[in-house]
Amino acid sequence: MSVVTDPRRSSRLRWYRGSAAHDEALLRVDPGRHGCWVLRAGSELDAARQPQFCALLDRAVRSGARVVVLDLRGTDFLSIRLAALLGPAKANAWKHGVELRLLVGGLEVERALELAGVRPLFRHYSCVDDASDHPVDV
């Protein structure tokens, strides 16, 4: 999982998990997305990654951004348990004045979201630009 954020906030963002090679690329800055964080998930989001995922999502919501985009286009597996957490996560984000948005590419992830009953809570966006530039629903 990686983070993309406004470069002006990058100096305040640090996330240290360990020293494995795949952990080195967990934080990436995407310039030009003012007021928006884009969380890019890895190929699998299962129960083992739930604590990291929840902590990172909470951090993004509390960052002061107006929009948090969860990019699941590269995700091949999303556990039903983690998918079910997206409903309460969206409500929590809304309480903080943040809109949580999803980008989904694979049928497997779409199916997990449907089974968890959370897919209707999220609009469909075709790319990160659309999800991050679209006005916040009030």
PDB file of N, CA and C in Angstrom, residues 1 40-50 53 70-84 86 103-113 115:
ATOM      1  N   MET A   1       0.848  -1.149   0.000  1.00  0.00           N
ATOM      2  CA  MET A   1       0.000   0.000   0.000  1.00  0.00           C
ATOM      3  C   MET A   1       0.899   1.219   0.000  1.00  0.00           C
ATOM      4  N   ARG A  40      -2.848   4.109  -2.657  1.00  0.00           N
ATOM      5  CA  ARG A  40      -2.765   3.051  -3.658  1.00  0.00           C
ATOM      6  C   ARG A  40      -2.509   1.727  -2.965  1.00  0.00           C
ATOM      7  N   ALA A  41      -3.474   0.841  -3.064  1.00  0.00           N
ATOM      8  CA  ALA A  41      -3.377  -0.461  -2.410  1.00  0.00           C
ATOM      9  C   ALA A  41      -2.530  -1.406  -3.245  1.00  0.00           C
ATOM     10  N   GLY A  42      -1.959  -2.382  -2.594  1.00  0.00           N
ATOM     11  CA  GLY A  42      -1.181  -3.407  -3.283  1.00  0.00           C
ATOM     12  C   GLY A  42      -2.083  -4.436  -3.927  1.00  0.00           C
ATOM     13  N   SER A  43      -1.512  -5.543  -4.325  1.00  0.00           N
ATOM     14  CA  SER A  43      -2.287  -6.560  -5.039  1.00  0.00           C
ATOM     15  C   SER A  43      -3.253  -7.319  -4.144  1.00  0.00           C
ATOM     16  N   GLU A  44      -2.985  -7.343  -2.827  1.00  0.00           N
ATOM     17  CA  GLU A  44      -3.881  -8.042  -1.909  1.00  0.00           C
ATOM     18  C   GLU A  44      -4.153  -7.202  -0.675  1.00  0.00           C
ATOM     19  N   LEU A  45      -5.418  -7.074  -0.339  1.00  0.00           N
ATOM     20  CA  LEU A  45      -5.821  -6.439   0.912  1.00  0.00           C
ATOM     21  C   LEU A  45      -6.628  -7.471   1.686  1.00  0.00           C
ATOM     22  N   ASP A  46      -5.968  -8.108   2.625  1.00  0.00           N
ATOM     23  CA  ASP A  46      -6.623  -9.153   3.403  1.00  0.00           C
ATOM     24  C   ASP A  46      -6.592  -8.799   4.884  1.00  0.00           C
ATOM     25  N   ALA A  47      -7.079  -9.699   5.724  1.00  0.00           N
ATOM     26  CA  ALA A  47      -7.161  -9.445   7.160  1.00  0.00           C
ATOM     27  C   ALA A  47      -5.795  -9.179   7.779  1.00  0.00           C
ATOM     28  N   ALA A  48      -4.748  -9.756   7.235  1.00  0.00           N
ATOM     29  CA  ALA A  48      -3.408  -9.531   7.776  1.00  0.00           C
ATOM     30  C   ALA A  48      -2.962  -8.080   7.612  1.00  0.00           C
ATOM     31  N   ARG A  49      -3.462  -7.401   6.613  1.00  0.00           N
ATOM     32  CA  ARG A  49      -3.088  -6.001   6.375  1.00  0.00           C
ATOM     33  C   ARG A  49      -4.090  -5.014   6.958  1.00  0.00           C
ATOM     34  N   GLN A  50      -5.118  -5.532   7.596  1.00  0.00           N
ATOM     35  CA  GLN A  50      -6.174  -4.672   8.124  1.00  0.00           C
ATOM     36  C   GLN A  50      -5.666  -3.601   9.093  1.00  0.00           C
ATOM     37  N   PHE A  53      -3.843  -0.929   7.065  1.00  0.00           N
ATOM     38  CA  PHE A  53      -4.797  -0.251   6.205  1.00  0.00           C
ATOM     39  C   PHE A  53      -5.632   0.741   7.006  1.00  0.00           C
ATOM     40  N   LEU A  70      -9.194   5.974  -2.517  1.00  0.00           N
ATOM     41  CA  LEU A  70      -8.623   4.640  -2.336  1.00  0.00           C
ATOM     42  C   LEU A  70      -8.573   3.976  -3.705  1.00  0.00           C
ATOM     43  N   ASP A  71      -7.367   3.858  -4.242  1.00  0.00           N
ATOM     44  CA  ASP A  71      -7.157   3.312  -5.580  1.00  0.00           C
ATOM     45  C   ASP A  71      -6.950   1.806  -5.483  1.00  0.00           C
ATOM     46  N   LEU A  72      -7.963   1.057  -5.877  1.00  0.00           N
ATOM     47  CA  LEU A  72      -7.935  -0.407  -5.833  1.00  0.00           C
ATOM     48  C   LEU A  72      -7.782  -1.016  -7.226  1.00  0.00           C
ATOM     49  N   ARG A  73      -7.366  -0.222  -8.195  1.00  0.00           N
ATOM     50  CA  ARG A  73      -7.253  -0.740  -9.566  1.00  0.00           C
ATOM     51  C   ARG A  73      -6.196  -1.818  -9.697  1.00  0.00           C
ATOM     52  N   GLY A  74      -5.162  -1.782  -8.873  1.00  0.00           N
ATOM     53  CA  GLY A  74      -4.116  -2.796  -8.933  1.00  0.00           C
ATOM     54  C   GLY A  74      -4.323  -3.926  -7.946  1.00  0.00           C
ATOM     55  N   THR A  75      -5.471  -3.966  -7.298  1.00  0.00           N
ATOM     56  CA  THR A  75      -5.756  -4.971  -6.281  1.00  0.00           C
ATOM     57  C   THR A  75      -6.468  -6.161  -6.904  1.00  0.00           C
ATOM     58  N   ASP A  76      -5.906  -7.345  -6.675  1.00  0.00           N
ATOM     59  CA  ASP A  76      -6.499  -8.576  -7.198  1.00  0.00           C
ATOM     60  C   ASP A  76      -7.391  -9.267  -6.169  1.00  0.00           C
ATOM     61  N   PHE A  77      -7.118  -9.014  -4.874  1.00  0.00           N
ATOM     62  CA  PHE A  77      -7.906  -9.647  -3.826  1.00  0.00           C
ATOM     63  C   PHE A  77      -8.223  -8.638  -2.740  1.00  0.00           C
ATOM     64  N   LEU A  78      -9.499  -8.519  -2.405  1.00  0.00           N
ATOM     65  CA  LEU A  78      -9.967  -7.683  -1.312  1.00  0.00           C
ATOM     66  C   LEU A  78     -10.842  -8.561  -0.434  1.00  0.00           C
ATOM     67  N   SER A  79     -10.446  -8.716   0.829  1.00  0.00           N
ATOM     68  CA  SER A  79     -11.236  -9.571   1.725  1.00  0.00           C
ATOM     69  C   SER A  79     -12.587  -8.915   2.000  1.00  0.00           C
ATOM     70  N   ILE A  80     -13.584  -9.746   2.231  1.00  0.00           N
ATOM     71  CA  ILE A  80     -14.928  -9.258   2.531  1.00  0.00           C
ATOM     72  C   ILE A  80     -14.885  -8.434   3.827  1.00  0.00           C
ATOM     73  N   ARG A  81     -14.104  -8.901   4.795  1.00  0.00           N
ATOM     74  CA  ARG A  81     -13.997  -8.194   6.076  1.00  0.00           C
ATOM     75  C   ARG A  81     -13.465  -6.779   5.869  1.00  0.00           C
ATOM     76  N   LEU A  82     -12.435  -6.649   5.075  1.00  0.00           N
ATOM     77  CA  LEU A  82     -11.861  -5.330   4.838  1.00  0.00           C
ATOM     78  C   LEU A  82     -12.802  -4.482   3.988  1.00  0.00           C
ATOM     79  N   ALA A  83     -13.468  -5.102   3.030  1.00  0.00           N
ATOM     80  CA  ALA A  83     -14.438  -4.377   2.203  1.00  0.00           C
ATOM     81  C   ALA A  83     -15.573  -3.832   3.070  1.00  0.00           C
ATOM     82  N   ALA A  84     -16.015  -4.626   4.042  1.00  0.00           N
ATOM     83  CA  ALA A  84     -17.104  -4.198   4.917  1.00  0.00           C
ATOM     84  C   ALA A  84     -16.709  -2.998   5.770  1.00  0.00           C
ATOM     85  N   LEU A  86     -15.221  -0.435   4.762  1.00  0.00           N
ATOM     86  CA  LEU A  86     -15.271   0.788   3.969  1.00  0.00           C
ATOM     87  C   LEU A  86     -16.544   1.603   4.211  1.00  0.00           C
ATOM     88  N   LEU A 103     -11.586   3.923  -6.462  1.00  0.00           N
ATOM     89  CA  LEU A 103     -11.299   3.595  -7.859  1.00  0.00           C
ATOM     90  C   LEU A 103     -11.140   2.089  -7.907  1.00  0.00           C
ATOM     91  N   VAL A 104     -11.972   1.424  -8.679  1.00  0.00           N
ATOM     92  CA  VAL A 104     -11.948  -0.030  -8.733  1.00  0.00           C
ATOM     93  C   VAL A 104     -11.793  -0.472 -10.174  1.00  0.00           C
ATOM     94  N   GLY A 105     -10.938  -1.465 -10.403  1.00  0.00           N
ATOM     95  CA  GLY A 105     -10.722  -1.945 -11.755  1.00  0.00           C
ATOM     96  C   GLY A 105     -11.139  -3.386 -11.969  1.00  0.00           C
ATOM     97  N   GLY A 106     -10.852  -4.254 -11.008  1.00  0.00           N
ATOM     98  CA  GLY A 106     -11.076  -5.676 -11.209  1.00  0.00           C
ATOM     99  C   GLY A 106     -12.435  -6.165 -10.752  1.00  0.00           C
ATOM    100  N   LEU A 107     -12.920  -7.185 -11.437  1.00  0.00           N
ATOM    101  CA  LEU A 107     -14.209  -7.778 -11.082  1.00  0.00           C
ATOM    102  C   LEU A 107     -14.182  -8.424  -9.703  1.00  0.00           C
ATOM    103  N   GLU A 108     -13.026  -8.958  -9.305  1.00  0.00           N
ATOM    104  CA  GLU A 108     -12.919  -9.619  -8.007  1.00  0.00           C
ATOM    105  C   GLU A 108     -13.151  -8.616  -6.882  1.00  0.00           C
ATOM    106  N   VAL A 109     -12.582  -7.435  -7.025  1.00  0.00           N
ATOM    107  CA  VAL A 109     -12.743  -6.395  -6.004  1.00  0.00           C
ATOM    108  C   VAL A 109     -14.173  -5.868  -6.024  1.00  0.00           C
ATOM    109  N   GLU A 110     -14.725  -5.663  -7.209  1.00  0.00           N
ATOM    110  CA  GLU A 110     -16.118  -5.227  -7.319  1.00  0.00           C
ATOM    111  C   GLU A 110     -17.046  -6.223  -6.622  1.00  0.00           C
ATOM    112  N   ARG A 111     -16.774  -7.506  -6.813  1.00  0.00           N
ATOM    113  CA  ARG A 111     -17.597  -8.553  -6.198  1.00  0.00           C
ATOM    114  C   ARG A 111     -17.503  -8.503  -4.675  1.00  0.00           C
ATOM    115  N   ALA A 112     -16.301  -8.303  -4.139  1.00  0.00           N
ATOM    116  CA  ALA A 112     -16.131  -8.205  -2.685  1.00  0.00           C
ATOM    117  C   ALA A 112     -16.901  -7.004  -2.135  1.00  0.00           C
ATOM    118  N   LEU A 113     -16.849  -5.881  -2.847  1.00  0.00           N
ATOM    119  CA  LEU A 113     -17.583  -4.685  -2.415  1.00  0.00           C
ATOM    120  C   LEU A 113     -19.085  -4.916  -2.453  1.00  0.00           C
ATOM    121  N   LEU A 115     -20.629  -7.928  -2.204  1.00  0.00           N
ATOM    122  CA  LEU A 115     -20.967  -8.882  -1.145  1.00  0.00           C
ATOM    123  C   LEU A 115     -20.975  -8.224   0.233  1.00  0.00           C
TER     124      LEU A 115
END
